[in-house]
Amino acid sequence: MYVYVYDNKEKDVGGKYLNKLTEILDAKQVSYKILTDEDLLGKGKADAIFVLGGDGTILWLVEFANRNDIPLIGINIGKLGFLSEFDSCDVEGAVNALCDNGLELDERMTLKVTFNNKVYYSLKCATEGDAGEVFDRVKTSFESIING
């Protein structure tokens, strides 16, 4: 098994959770590569990507994961963690779940917007009936990006 690991260094000051995750991966004999921001521009092939961070970090990895058809496993070391399956206290549980085939793929639709030759991605996390509300939130988010 081969996985990628992406660590939000602003959230994981000192690399505490990265060290814990890599120790567990080593103990389970799972091969891994720690991704850099530059790696996200290219192609990749792995069984999964462990994302250490918050929801923003997961959103940062969505485009790379989609482009390379690699599932994300979020380990929340942020504040809310709506998009993460695991909390920071359960790093070992995340690795065990992957190794034991104990994870279900939760496919989510993404929204791609191109503005001034720049591409933005967002996860759609709403039901069909919420389309108007989702559009309003996305429109507001992108207006914020565009207008600063």
Short mmCIF file of C-alpha atoms in Angstrom, two decimals:
data_model
loop_
_atom_site.label_atom_id
_atom_site.label_comp_id
_atom_site.label_asym_id
_atom_site.label_seq_id
_atom_site.Cartn_x
_atom_site.Cartn_y
_atom_site.Cartn_z
CA MET A 1 0.00 0.00 0.00
CA TYR A 2 1.23 3.48 -0.91
CA VAL A 3 -0.22 6.73 0.43
CA TYR A 4 0.44 10.42 0.30
CA VAL A 5 0.54 12.58 3.41
CA TYR A 6 -0.17 16.31 3.39
CA ASP A 7 0.47 18.27 6.57
CA ASN A 8 -0.78 21.81 7.15
CA LYS A 9 2.30 23.13 8.95
CA GLU A 10 0.39 26.19 10.20
CA LYS A 11 -1.97 23.91 12.13
CA ASP A 12 0.57 21.21 12.99
CA VAL A 13 3.22 23.45 14.53
CA GLY A 14 6.34 21.39 15.20
CA GLY A 15 5.00 18.44 13.17
CA LYS A 16 3.55 16.59 16.17
CA TYR A 17 0.72 14.94 14.19
CA LEU A 18 2.87 14.35 11.11
CA ASN A 19 5.44 12.53 13.26
CA LYS A 20 2.72 10.46 14.90
CA LEU A 21 1.17 9.54 11.53
CA THR A 22 4.48 8.59 9.90
CA GLU A 23 5.49 6.47 12.92
CA ILE A 24 2.21 4.54 12.63
CA LEU A 25 2.59 4.16 8.85
CA ASP A 26 6.14 2.86 9.35
CA ALA A 27 4.94 0.38 12.00
CA LYS A 28 2.21 -0.87 9.63
CA GLN A 29 4.75 -1.03 6.76
CA VAL A 30 2.75 1.41 4.64
CA SER A 31 4.89 3.28 2.12
CA TYR A 32 4.26 7.01 1.91
CA LYS A 33 5.38 10.29 0.46
CA ILE A 34 4.93 13.63 2.20
CA LEU A 35 3.44 16.00 -0.36
CA THR A 36 4.62 19.54 -0.88
CA ASP A 37 2.58 22.34 -2.40
CA GLU A 38 4.67 21.95 -5.57
CA ASP A 39 3.67 18.26 -5.78
CA LEU A 40 0.03 19.34 -5.97
CA LEU A 41 0.64 20.87 -9.40
CA GLY A 42 1.57 17.54 -10.96
CA LYS A 43 0.23 14.04 -11.33
CA GLY A 44 0.26 11.38 -8.68
CA LYS A 45 -0.75 7.82 -7.95
CA ALA A 46 -1.53 6.51 -4.48
CA ASP A 47 -4.13 4.48 -2.62
CA ALA A 48 -5.14 7.47 -0.48
CA ILE A 49 -4.06 10.87 0.80
CA PHE A 50 -3.94 11.50 4.54
CA VAL A 51 -4.70 15.18 5.10
CA LEU A 52 -3.61 16.68 8.42
CA GLY A 53 -5.39 20.00 8.87
CA GLY A 54 -8.84 21.49 8.87
CA ASP A 55 -11.59 21.84 6.30
CA GLY A 56 -9.60 24.46 4.40
CA THR A 57 -6.70 22.05 4.03
CA ILE A 58 -9.00 19.37 2.64
CA LEU A 59 -10.45 21.88 0.18
CA TRP A 60 -6.88 22.79 -0.83
CA LEU A 61 -6.26 19.13 -1.80
CA VAL A 62 -9.57 18.53 -3.61
CA GLU A 63 -8.35 19.52 -7.08
CA PHE A 64 -5.22 17.34 -6.84
CA ALA A 65 -7.23 14.40 -5.48
CA ASN A 66 -9.91 14.72 -8.18
CA ARG A 67 -7.40 15.09 -11.00
CA ASN A 68 -5.55 11.96 -9.86
CA ASP A 69 -8.56 9.95 -8.64
CA ILE A 70 -7.17 9.52 -5.12
CA PRO A 71 -9.47 9.46 -2.08
CA LEU A 72 -8.78 11.84 0.82
CA ILE A 73 -8.70 10.79 4.47
CA GLY A 74 -9.10 13.86 6.64
CA ILE A 75 -7.59 14.01 10.13
CA ASN A 76 -8.84 17.18 11.74
CA ILE A 77 -6.29 19.29 13.56
CA GLY A 78 -8.26 22.43 12.83
CA LYS A 79 -11.30 23.84 14.56
CA LEU A 80 -14.53 22.37 13.14
CA GLY A 81 -13.62 19.44 10.92
CA PHE A 82 -16.89 18.98 9.05
CA LEU A 83 -15.08 17.32 6.15
CA SER A 84 -12.76 15.13 8.26
CA GLU A 85 -13.58 11.60 9.22
CA PHE A 86 -11.06 11.46 12.07
CA ASP A 87 -10.00 13.74 14.92
CA SER A 88 -6.41 14.42 15.91
CA CYS A 89 -6.70 11.99 18.83
CA ASP A 90 -7.48 9.11 16.44
CA VAL A 91 -4.56 9.12 13.99
CA GLU A 92 -3.96 5.43 14.62
CA GLY A 93 -7.64 4.69 14.01
CA ALA A 94 -7.39 6.39 10.61
CA VAL A 95 -4.44 4.24 9.56
CA ASN A 96 -6.06 1.07 10.92
CA ALA A 97 -9.29 1.82 9.07
CA LEU A 98 -7.40 2.15 5.78
CA CYS A 99 -5.25 -0.95 6.34
CA ASP A 100 -8.26 -3.03 7.42
CA ASN A 101 -10.43 -1.84 4.50
CA GLY A 102 -12.74 -0.28 7.07
CA LEU A 103 -13.44 2.91 5.14
CA GLU A 104 -16.35 3.66 2.85
CA LEU A 105 -15.86 6.03 -0.05
CA ASP A 106 -18.02 9.13 0.42
CA GLU A 107 -18.16 10.66 -3.05
CA ARG A 108 -18.89 14.37 -3.18
CA MET A 109 -19.70 16.57 -6.10
CA THR A 110 -17.33 19.47 -6.74
CA LEU A 111 -18.03 22.83 -8.27
CA LYS A 112 -15.44 24.25 -10.68
CA VAL A 113 -15.48 27.95 -11.49
CA THR A 114 -13.10 29.67 -13.89
CA PHE A 115 -12.69 33.43 -13.56
CA ASN A 116 -10.00 35.52 -15.27
CA ASN A 117 -8.21 32.32 -16.33
CA LYS A 118 -7.97 31.17 -12.72
CA VAL A 119 -9.76 27.99 -11.59
CA TYR A 120 -11.49 27.65 -8.22
CA TYR A 121 -12.94 24.46 -6.73
CA SER A 122 -15.51 23.96 -4.01
CA LEU A 123 -17.14 20.88 -2.52
CA LYS A 124 -20.90 20.64 -2.90
CA CYS A 125 -22.17 19.35 0.42
CA ALA A 126 -25.90 19.90 0.04
CA THR A 127 -28.90 17.89 -1.06
CA GLU A 128 -30.72 18.42 -4.35
CA GLY A 129 -33.44 20.56 -2.75
CA ASP A 130 -30.86 23.04 -1.45
CA ALA A 131 -29.67 24.15 -4.89
CA GLY A 132 -30.75 27.78 -4.53
CA GLU A 133 -29.18 28.12 -1.08
CA VAL A 134 -25.97 26.43 -2.27
CA PHE A 135 -25.76 28.75 -5.27
CA ASP A 136 -26.19 31.80 -3.02
CA ARG A 137 -23.42 30.63 -0.66
CA VAL A 138 -21.05 29.78 -3.51
CA LYS A 139 -21.79 33.07 -5.25
CA THR A 140 -21.06 34.96 -2.02
CA SER A 141 -17.83 32.99 -1.49
CA PHE A 142 -16.56 33.67 -4.99
CA GLU A 143 -17.58 37.33 -4.84
CA SER A 144 -15.39 37.56 -1.73
CA ILE A 145 -12.45 35.99 -3.58
CA ILE A 146 -12.94 38.21 -6.62
CA ASN A 147 -13.52 41.45 -4.73
CA GLY A 148 -10.94 40.75 -2.03
#
